[in-house]
Amino acid sequence: MPVRGERGATLRRGRTMVRNDRQQKVEPMIKKEKRKLTPWVIYSRIISFWAPGVLLAKLGKMPDPGMQQAWREKIALVSLIVFVCAAVVYLTIFLAMTFCPQSVAKTQDNVFHYNDEFSGPGVIGIRGMAYSTESATWTSNLDFTPVPGQDLTPYFNVPFPESCRSSELAGLRAPMYDVCSNNNGNDGCPLGNIDKAIKENNLTKLDDRPVGYDWDDVQSGFFVLNGKVLNLTPYLMVVDKKAKSGDMLDEAIFGAANNGLVDATLLFQRTSQMKAAAQCLTDRFSAGVLAKDTAGCFAVNLFNYIALAIIGGIVLTRFFMAVIFQYFLSWQLVRRPPRNKVRPLSYNAAAPWSGKKPQTGGANVNLGKGEEDELYTIMLVTCYSEGDESIRGTCDSLCSTDFSDSRKLLFIVADGIIKGSGNDRSTPDICVDLIEQDEAFRDPQPCSYLAVAAGSKQHNMAKVYCGYYRTGEHRTPAMVVIKCGAPTEQDAPKPGNRGKRDSQMILMNFFSRVLFNDRMAPLDYDLFRKLHHLMGVTPDLFEIVLMVDADTKVYPDALRLLVNCMNNDLLIMGLCGETKIANKRDSWVTAIQVFEYYISHHLSKAFESVFGGVTCLPGCFCMYRLKARKGDDWVPILTKQEI
């Protein structure tokens, strides 16, 4: 049947275009995720408002918003540190000056105490000061020598103070009260004018300290006002303990007297008139001062005692816990582990492609009787511009440790083609000359890897030399990695230099790819085959890495003791030994570092070790676990891909 080329035919075929199974889901457009404005982000932007993004991009060479935010957060951290330091300085120095001024503190500490000194024989009080009556010649019929410790101010005619002449006090009875009234209970002022009477009666002022009262010493008729003790007994007697109607000051005085109120300070703080009256009463009826701390001084002293108790408690706790670790715990960690420790059969069980149970058909390792507690260990030494003496001293000490040469590997990384000051050769040449190269790998070729850098610096190349390091009777397998740089940077200064962290990551990335059976970079493959050639075992048998700087020397038993700790406690992820200053007498800086290093190790780290969580390990001498045992399996630790 002939096909008719009609228009409708094409339209009918169009139905096949709308079948459900042929419809393709439209992929949503990728939207850039916006960072949430957390309180920390907001604070970092506020504290760094003076540095706009344009300025950071132009002058700071930070065009990326992420880099700018990271810089702002650093400024925020610095500001928090400054605020905390300022708070510590204020609490240490200026808190007492604010709430307990020196004048107040001096008054409280420098008084003539009522019970201890003022109540002794031959001592009386006049206007708040202590006088001696031992040589007194009384001109009147009164003799106060037999009654020590009394306030004799009401017996004198005291000049009217200027503070009581204020117009605010007009109409108030107490400021205008005649202290020498005949009905004041003392028959007026029998001793006469105060200044003249003191001389005529030969009263001797003991010293410049005021009379100090405790709360229990404040008798009836005495009041405390703004830290001063007032003797209002004559006034209360002359007016028959009855307040004048409408007199606010009288109502306050008699209200306090009738209710047994000792401290009347609050009653005189309500109005300006009452504050003026308080000064007037203090000038007229002062009998001494309160020898007790004010609220401010009490709070300051309480804070100081609490802070002292907390700080002292922390220091003593840290000290005794450090002593416990030093004498009761550390020896258990460093002792030789028992010979019958169970070891997993499959060393590659950390890989994701490995089963949970050890494969009996796999490559089981015969650990041997004498070496079963010596874990395969890599001794990493990172170099930059050190000389032959420094690097050789470090390598000699590492290879001379009392640890089997078949279980340790010296791994040296030279960070770039660099010649240090005073050296006759470059650091890579020095490192290569230290080892006896293996003839099978005599002339290594540069191999590429991804460095810890940005841009074109991310591509780097390195040569791997392998052989043996000889010192004394030891012949230790050794590998030297020379970061030589890509061909494009050979004419640049310091080709291949990427930093110490990149040198460490070469080793960590290598073991991570080995344990996870991940795709290797050319450098990783070169490391694998040369390490296998030197050690006779595959790299997945290595469990421990010891990181040492090129200017550090270790004791002969250091490696064995650290590995014993790893063997005795399978939960240890990292540890370190004590770091000592070799040139402590070269300068005053090195001399004081001895104390710093000693305290850091024997106090801080020893205290933290009791709880199994040391916050910081020194980069010059530390050991980490590459993988940990869990039953018959392995769990990657430092080699985990997320780390």
XYZ file of C-alpha atoms in Angstrom:
643
model
C 0.000 0.000 0.000
C 1.531 3.266 -1.033
C 2.372 5.737 1.620
C 0.551 9.002 1.202
C 2.584 12.019 2.037
C -0.238 13.872 3.632
C 0.119 16.459 6.273
C -2.032 14.564 8.736
C 0.254 11.570 8.660
C 3.107 13.520 10.133
C 0.847 14.917 12.770
C -0.274 11.462 13.827
C 3.327 10.326 14.178
C 3.936 13.191 16.530
C 2.154 11.330 19.307
C 5.217 9.224 19.827
C 7.034 12.328 21.064
C 4.829 12.658 24.127
C 5.147 9.157 25.503
C 5.866 9.071 29.188
C 8.814 6.742 28.774
C 10.477 9.170 26.376
C 10.152 12.258 28.476
C 13.404 13.417 30.001
C 13.374 15.020 33.422
C 14.652 18.545 33.297
C 17.707 18.835 35.480
C 17.518 21.788 37.852
C 20.089 24.488 37.389
C 22.914 24.400 39.866
C 22.456 27.181 42.347
C 25.339 28.465 44.317
C 24.819 27.652 47.949
C 24.803 30.756 50.065
C 26.586 30.660 53.347
C 24.280 31.101 56.297
C 24.736 34.210 58.375
C 25.624 32.601 61.659
C 26.443 34.768 64.699
C 30.130 34.013 64.142
C 30.022 35.225 60.522
C 28.132 38.371 61.535
C 30.633 39.109 64.311
C 33.605 38.596 61.988
C 32.151 41.069 59.497
C 31.371 43.653 62.158
C 34.830 43.479 63.732
C 36.508 43.815 60.311
C 34.227 46.515 58.902
C 37.250 48.756 58.324
C 38.538 46.380 55.622
C 36.024 46.297 52.736
C 36.158 43.538 50.164
C 37.528 45.846 47.474
C 40.481 46.765 49.681
C 41.204 43.120 50.469
C 41.054 42.220 46.782
C 43.374 45.037 45.677
C 45.877 45.360 48.507
C 45.519 42.003 50.217
C 45.448 40.017 46.962
C 42.382 38.089 48.122
C 39.863 38.229 45.262
C 37.986 35.124 46.388
C 35.130 35.809 48.875
C 36.043 32.642 50.753
C 39.586 33.873 51.301
C 38.264 37.225 52.476
C 35.909 35.560 54.950
C 38.732 33.375 56.254
C 40.829 36.510 56.816
C 37.927 38.198 58.614
C 37.502 35.201 60.892
C 41.194 35.355 61.770
C 40.725 38.997 62.744
C 37.700 37.940 64.802
C 39.801 35.345 66.630
C 42.500 37.923 67.334
C 39.867 40.328 68.665
C 38.517 37.667 71.025
C 42.026 37.017 72.298
C 42.530 40.757 72.841
C 39.203 41.023 74.696
C 40.049 38.077 76.938
C 43.503 39.507 77.704
C 41.957 42.904 78.455
C 39.440 41.258 80.786
C 42.230 39.425 82.614
C 44.216 42.658 82.985
C 41.142 44.472 84.312
C 40.275 41.726 86.789
C 43.878 41.510 87.953
C 44.773 45.200 88.260
C 41.820 47.546 87.885
C 38.962 45.634 89.555
C 40.166 46.556 93.037
C 40.760 50.167 91.982
C 37.168 50.387 90.731
C 35.201 48.794 93.572
C 37.653 49.141 96.448
C 39.765 52.300 96.017
C 43.061 52.572 97.812
C 41.711 55.220 100.179
C 38.903 52.927 101.341
C 41.148 49.900 101.639
C 43.747 51.919 103.532
C 41.126 53.176 105.980
C 39.887 49.672 106.675
C 43.340 48.259 107.216
C 44.769 51.229 109.131
C 42.409 51.825 112.058
C 42.626 51.899 115.846
C 40.527 48.822 116.554
C 37.913 49.294 119.236
C 38.227 45.946 120.982
C 41.951 45.390 120.545
C 43.393 48.821 121.323
C 40.706 51.430 121.932
C 39.189 49.701 124.972
C 42.536 49.506 126.751
C 43.295 51.515 129.895
C 43.851 55.230 129.478
C 42.384 55.497 125.960
C 39.389 57.630 124.963
C 37.896 58.849 121.705
C 37.364 62.430 120.525
C 35.764 63.098 117.124
C 36.777 59.667 115.856
C 40.431 59.824 116.974
C 42.110 58.007 119.888
C 43.693 59.990 122.750
C 45.677 58.892 125.806
C 44.660 59.992 129.333
C 47.692 58.584 131.149
C 49.255 62.047 131.605
C 45.972 63.983 131.611
C 45.373 66.809 134.141
C 41.613 67.341 134.222
C 40.680 70.994 134.820
C 37.076 70.162 135.705
C 35.547 67.870 138.263
C 35.295 65.134 135.624
C 37.905 62.380 135.416
C 37.527 60.013 132.469
C 40.638 57.950 133.128
C 38.715 55.088 134.855
C 36.289 54.746 131.905
C 38.434 53.892 128.867
C 37.019 53.335 125.412
C 34.374 56.071 125.663
C 33.543 58.680 123.031
C 33.915 62.045 124.808
C 32.929 64.234 121.858
C 29.586 65.289 123.436
C 31.514 66.780 126.409
C 33.264 69.332 124.180
C 31.988 72.398 122.421
C 32.573 71.477 118.758
C 32.616 74.314 116.176
C 29.559 74.439 113.948
C 30.562 72.862 110.566
C 30.026 74.648 107.270
C 28.169 71.645 105.832
C 25.307 72.336 108.249
C 24.802 75.921 107.003
C 23.347 74.784 103.669
C 19.999 76.295 102.714
C 18.750 72.775 101.922
C 18.824 71.959 105.625
C 16.629 74.865 106.670
C 13.729 73.672 108.805
C 15.433 70.484 109.955
C 15.983 70.106 113.682
C 19.056 67.866 113.913
C 21.529 70.069 111.965
C 20.694 73.083 114.122
C 20.683 71.195 117.397
C 22.737 72.839 120.163
C 25.165 70.190 121.330
C 25.885 72.168 124.485
C 22.292 72.323 125.678
C 21.931 71.866 129.436
C 19.489 68.991 128.966
C 21.778 66.959 126.688
C 22.482 64.507 129.505
C 25.989 65.859 130.089
C 25.029 69.223 131.661
C 26.061 71.041 128.531
C 29.698 70.933 127.416
C 31.631 70.795 130.703
C 35.039 70.525 129.024
C 34.572 73.689 126.939
C 36.061 74.422 123.524
C 37.458 71.225 122.044
C 40.809 72.530 120.806
C 41.508 74.485 123.990
C 40.348 71.682 126.284
C 42.604 69.101 124.645
C 45.631 71.266 125.359
C 44.608 72.285 128.869
C 43.791 68.729 129.945
C 47.030 67.443 128.403
C 45.329 64.830 126.228
C 47.800 63.126 123.901
C 46.757 61.988 120.450
C 48.017 58.454 119.987
C 48.447 58.446 116.192
C 46.689 59.407 112.974
C 44.604 56.253 112.805
C 40.847 56.685 113.293
C 38.935 54.602 115.800
C 37.579 51.497 114.087
C 34.335 49.829 115.139
C 33.090 46.359 114.320
C 29.373 45.802 113.860
C 29.126 44.337 117.358
C 30.766 47.440 118.829
C 28.099 49.825 117.542
C 26.070 50.549 120.703
C 22.572 51.916 121.134
C 22.440 55.519 119.981
C 25.252 54.935 117.485
C 24.609 54.647 113.740
C 26.631 53.722 110.680
C 26.358 56.200 107.836
C 28.429 55.780 104.658
C 31.023 53.750 106.552
C 31.325 56.317 109.375
C 30.127 55.686 112.954
C 28.042 58.546 114.429
C 27.265 59.096 118.127
C 23.744 60.581 118.231
C 23.064 59.650 121.866
C 22.930 63.265 123.177
C 20.494 64.317 120.435
C 18.203 61.350 121.093
C 18.186 62.125 124.817
C 17.433 65.815 124.514
C 14.378 65.364 122.289
C 12.961 62.424 124.295
C 13.115 59.972 121.374
C 10.305 61.657 119.564
C 10.609 62.785 115.957
C 9.520 66.251 114.881
C 6.380 66.093 112.789
C 7.099 66.705 109.109
C 10.859 66.535 109.618
C 12.151 63.899 107.172
C 15.558 63.776 108.845
C 14.100 63.312 112.319
C 11.803 60.578 111.076
C 14.789 58.733 109.607
C 16.867 59.077 112.804
C 14.160 58.003 115.213
C 12.844 55.324 112.877
C 16.283 53.745 112.823
C 16.668 54.088 116.606
C 13.259 52.634 117.449
C 13.636 49.719 115.011
C 17.175 48.841 116.081
C 18.630 49.691 112.652
C 22.408 50.000 112.812
C 23.275 50.893 109.207
C 21.161 53.890 108.186
C 22.997 54.634 104.939
C 20.073 53.701 102.699
C 17.733 56.090 104.508
C 19.977 59.023 103.593
C 20.203 58.276 99.870
C 16.624 59.059 98.863
C 16.772 62.818 98.245
C 19.418 65.484 97.816
C 18.306 67.030 101.106
C 18.946 63.775 102.956
C 22.378 63.434 101.307
C 23.287 66.952 102.468
C 22.016 66.128 105.953
C 24.189 63.002 106.011
C 27.334 65.079 105.474
C 26.274 67.510 108.196
C 25.637 64.757 110.741
C 28.968 63.127 109.893
C 30.845 66.379 110.563
C 29.034 67.001 113.872
C 28.682 63.564 115.460
C 31.539 61.437 114.068
C 32.862 58.871 116.537
C 35.009 56.732 114.223
C 34.824 54.541 111.156
C 33.506 51.089 110.429
C 36.443 48.686 110.401
C 34.656 46.275 108.074
C 34.901 45.839 104.336
C 32.491 47.731 102.180
C 30.351 45.791 99.730
C 32.783 46.629 96.933
C 35.868 45.576 98.893
C 34.107 42.444 100.076
C 33.184 41.535 96.482
C 36.739 42.163 95.279
C 38.242 40.066 98.068
C 35.705 37.310 97.473
C 36.520 37.279 93.771
C 40.255 37.161 94.501
C 39.857 34.282 96.943
C 37.648 32.323 94.537
C 40.066 32.943 91.658
C 42.992 31.927 93.866
C 41.194 28.752 94.922
C 40.305 27.836 91.339
C 43.758 28.578 89.924
C 45.510 26.917 92.843
C 43.212 23.921 92.576
C 43.913 23.562 88.868
C 47.673 23.865 89.361
C 47.736 21.364 92.222
C 45.439 18.964 90.375
C 47.612 19.101 87.273
C 50.721 18.592 89.390
C 49.454 15.563 91.310
C 47.927 13.982 88.197
C 51.248 14.458 86.410
C 53.022 12.791 89.340
C 50.570 9.882 89.155
C 51.262 9.437 85.454
C 55.023 9.731 85.907
C 55.378 7.177 88.705
C 52.355 4.885 88.391
C 51.177 4.802 84.758
C 54.029 5.548 82.367
C 56.118 2.491 83.267
C 53.189 0.229 82.397
C 53.025 1.714 78.904
C 56.712 1.433 78.036
C 57.297 -2.099 79.326
C 57.786 -4.869 76.787
C 54.424 -6.305 75.677
C 53.633 -9.984 76.294
C 54.738 -12.450 73.637
C 51.311 -13.975 73.187
C 49.619 -10.861 71.815
C 47.048 -11.772 69.155
C 47.862 -10.225 65.810
C 45.574 -10.123 62.773
C 46.405 -12.437 59.908
C 45.459 -10.159 57.029
C 47.443 -6.941 57.006
C 45.477 -5.509 54.100
C 42.144 -5.814 55.906
C 41.865 -2.040 56.183
C 41.115 -1.831 52.480
C 37.416 -1.465 51.615
C 37.619 -4.375 49.214
C 38.808 -6.710 51.965
C 36.355 -8.925 53.850
C 35.741 -8.683 57.566
C 37.329 -12.071 58.224
C 40.985 -12.759 57.498
C 41.503 -14.721 54.334
C 43.441 -17.857 55.140
C 44.493 -18.137 51.535
C 46.067 -14.708 51.622
C 49.644 -13.775 52.350
C 50.076 -14.551 56.010
C 53.154 -13.041 57.562
C 55.560 -14.950 59.737
C 56.448 -12.401 62.378
C 59.173 -14.381 64.071
C 59.878 -14.992 67.724
C 62.219 -12.125 68.411
C 60.420 -9.453 66.412
C 56.761 -10.151 67.046
C 56.370 -7.055 69.225
C 58.310 -4.765 66.864
C 55.809 -3.121 64.550
C 56.833 -2.064 61.060
C 57.772 1.594 61.486
C 58.677 4.400 59.113
C 61.017 7.085 60.446
C 60.143 10.270 58.557
C 62.758 13.040 58.439
C 61.795 16.275 56.660
C 64.622 18.510 55.439
C 64.756 22.016 54.035
C 68.143 23.750 54.211
C 69.963 21.819 56.949
C 73.611 20.880 56.583
C 75.400 17.534 56.522
C 76.224 17.505 60.224
C 72.648 18.153 61.306
C 71.003 15.618 58.980
C 73.660 12.975 59.587
C 73.341 13.355 63.355
C 69.585 12.828 63.140
C 69.869 9.789 60.870
C 72.642 8.260 62.990
C 70.527 8.509 66.126
C 67.460 7.019 64.414
C 69.281 4.109 62.847
C 71.233 3.403 66.052
C 68.092 2.768 68.075
C 67.788 -0.689 69.634
C 65.085 -1.687 67.178
C 65.424 -4.332 64.488
C 66.681 -2.883 61.184
C 64.301 -5.191 59.327
C 61.321 -3.482 60.966
C 62.240 0.170 60.470
C 62.612 2.277 57.347
C 64.396 5.631 57.185
C 62.322 7.946 54.973
C 63.957 11.311 54.147
C 62.136 14.056 52.218
C 64.085 17.053 50.872
C 61.751 20.001 50.302
C 63.085 21.416 47.039
C 66.458 22.060 45.438
C 67.883 24.379 48.097
C 71.396 25.127 49.285
C 71.540 26.245 52.891
C 73.757 29.015 54.176
C 77.292 27.744 54.841
C 76.762 24.448 52.993
C 79.025 23.363 50.147
C 76.247 21.295 48.569
C 72.500 21.491 48.229
C 70.359 19.718 50.794
C 69.159 17.055 48.277
C 72.776 16.194 47.400
C 73.613 15.870 51.082
C 70.666 13.536 51.647
C 71.485 11.322 48.658
C 75.139 11.029 49.680
C 74.113 9.702 53.088
C 72.863 6.360 51.768
C 74.329 3.444 49.855
C 72.161 3.431 46.768
C 70.684 0.191 45.530
C 72.131 -0.689 42.134
C 68.724 -1.776 40.841
C 67.424 1.793 41.172
C 70.587 3.780 40.646
C 69.268 6.560 38.386
C 65.668 7.437 39.376
C 63.431 9.490 37.126
C 61.206 12.366 38.339
C 57.640 11.244 39.061
C 54.594 13.494 39.215
C 52.225 13.939 42.131
C 49.653 16.459 43.373
C 51.231 18.812 45.905
C 49.584 20.772 48.694
C 49.487 24.040 46.763
C 47.287 26.131 44.492
C 47.370 26.846 40.775
C 50.363 25.712 38.777
C 52.221 24.870 42.002
C 49.857 21.946 42.558
C 51.786 19.878 40.023
C 55.124 18.808 41.411
C 57.673 16.116 40.651
C 60.039 14.134 42.862
C 62.819 11.563 42.579
C 62.953 8.524 44.842
C 66.382 7.163 45.820
C 66.572 3.922 47.759
C 69.337 2.052 49.497
C 70.742 1.566 52.982
C 72.024 3.845 55.715
C 75.084 2.575 57.577
C 76.078 3.631 61.073
C 78.085 1.407 63.394
C 76.720 -2.129 63.159
C 73.388 -0.999 61.765
C 72.414 -1.194 58.106
C 68.962 0.355 57.879
C 66.801 0.452 54.729
C 66.448 4.052 53.602
C 64.532 6.025 50.989
C 65.235 9.620 49.967
C 62.543 11.647 48.202
C 63.855 14.742 46.415
C 61.140 17.233 45.440
C 62.695 18.617 42.269
C 59.730 20.482 40.765
C 58.062 20.446 37.366
C 60.077 21.273 34.217
C 58.485 24.727 34.053
C 60.021 25.812 37.375
C 63.573 24.571 36.968
C 64.865 28.098 36.368
C 62.935 29.519 39.311
C 64.432 29.831 42.805
C 63.793 26.847 45.090
C 62.275 24.486 42.507
C 60.064 21.829 44.060
C 59.662 23.639 47.377
C 56.102 23.173 48.710
C 56.552 23.231 52.474
C 56.853 20.734 55.325
C 53.174 19.798 55.254
C 53.464 18.738 51.635
C 56.466 16.572 52.545
C 54.391 14.811 55.190
C 51.418 14.434 52.853
C 53.562 12.573 50.301
C 53.888 9.749 52.825
C 50.326 9.966 54.155
C 48.719 9.970 50.695
C 50.872 7.020 49.686
C 49.764 4.848 52.603
C 46.153 5.948 52.214
C 46.117 4.738 48.607
C 47.869 1.520 49.566
C 45.422 0.645 52.335
C 42.324 1.605 50.342
C 43.584 0.095 47.071
C 43.067 3.512 45.473
C 44.522 4.688 42.178
C 48.121 5.791 42.638
C 50.047 8.715 41.255
C 53.330 7.943 39.461
C 55.251 8.889 42.590
C 53.147 6.522 44.717
C 53.836 3.607 42.383
C 57.557 4.356 42.456
C 57.484 4.438 46.261
C 55.560 1.164 46.400
C 57.922 -0.915 44.308
C 61.094 0.484 45.890
C 59.775 0.043 49.429
C 58.776 -3.530 48.626
C 62.209 -4.157 47.152
C 64.014 -2.825 50.243
C 61.872 -4.325 53.007
C 60.747 -7.549 51.368
C 57.153 -6.857 52.440
C 54.331 -4.808 50.984
C 53.775 -1.308 52.420
C 50.425 -2.266 53.963
C 52.314 -4.019 56.788
C 53.541 -0.693 58.170
C 51.569 0.478 61.190
C 53.605 3.295 62.734
C 55.216 6.509 61.525
C 57.793 8.415 63.592
C 58.156 12.067 62.562
C 61.448 13.769 63.394
C 62.944 17.091 62.314
C 66.355 17.141 60.650
C 67.949 18.863 63.665
C 66.720 16.382 66.289
C 68.613 13.503 67.891
C 66.846 10.639 69.641
C 68.026 8.353 72.433
C 68.884 4.726 71.572
C 65.828 3.357 73.408
C 63.397 6.025 72.174
C 61.920 4.102 69.237
C 61.512 0.879 71.202
C 59.754 2.598 74.115
C 57.369 4.474 71.832
C 56.478 1.315 69.910
C 55.924 -0.509 73.212
C 53.357 2.147 74.122
C 51.581 1.570 70.821
C 51.612 -2.178 71.468
C 50.383 -1.992 75.056
C 47.518 0.427 74.393
C 45.802 -0.085 71.057
C 43.714 3.072 71.585
C 46.735 5.368 71.340
C 46.616 7.295 68.080
C 49.630 9.531 68.681
C 52.299 10.100 71.301
C 55.585 11.885 71.836
C 58.683 11.732 73.964
C 60.397 14.437 75.982
C 62.131 17.131 73.956
C 65.324 18.588 75.426
C 67.463 21.527 74.331
C 70.893 20.384 73.185
C 72.438 23.884 73.033
C 70.883 25.254 76.208
C 73.986 27.278 77.140
C 74.362 29.080 73.809
C 72.147 32.065 74.712
C 69.625 33.247 77.269
C 66.796 32.292 74.896
C 67.882 28.650 74.755
C 68.452 28.724 78.515
C 64.861 29.709 79.314
C 63.530 27.227 76.757
C 64.762 24.437 79.014
C 62.157 25.384 81.605
C 59.417 25.772 78.987
C 60.076 22.358 77.433
C 60.349 20.638 80.816
C 57.077 22.062 82.137
C 55.309 21.360 78.850
C 56.246 17.680 78.925
C 56.310 16.737 82.616
C 53.311 18.839 83.708
C 50.980 19.675 80.814
C 51.316 16.579 78.640
C 51.652 14.228 81.616
C 48.408 15.605 83.074
C 46.580 15.236 79.757
C 47.932 11.714 79.293
C 46.069 10.545 82.392
C 42.821 11.224 80.536
C 44.119 9.911 77.210
C 43.828 13.154 75.298
C 46.998 15.153 74.651
C 46.011 18.332 72.817
C 49.336 19.032 71.091
C 52.264 16.860 70.039
C 55.583 18.512 69.107
C 56.343 18.258 65.415
C 60.034 17.669 66.053
C 59.544 14.284 67.751
C 56.209 12.458 67.632
C 54.759 9.101 66.589
C 51.391 8.324 64.972
C 49.470 5.166 64.201
C 48.740 4.658 60.510
C 46.103 2.026 61.193
C 44.663 0.427 64.310
C 43.620 -3.105 65.097
C 39.998 -3.985 65.718
C 39.539 -7.675 66.309
C 40.859 -9.442 63.215
C 40.514 -6.316 61.094
C 42.289 -3.018 60.629
C 40.863 0.469 60.946
C 42.746 3.273 59.158
C 43.589 6.175 61.453
C 45.990 8.744 60.049
C 45.637 7.255 56.578
C 41.873 7.628 56.454
C 40.839 9.479 53.321
C 38.765 12.035 55.242
C 41.856 12.998 57.236
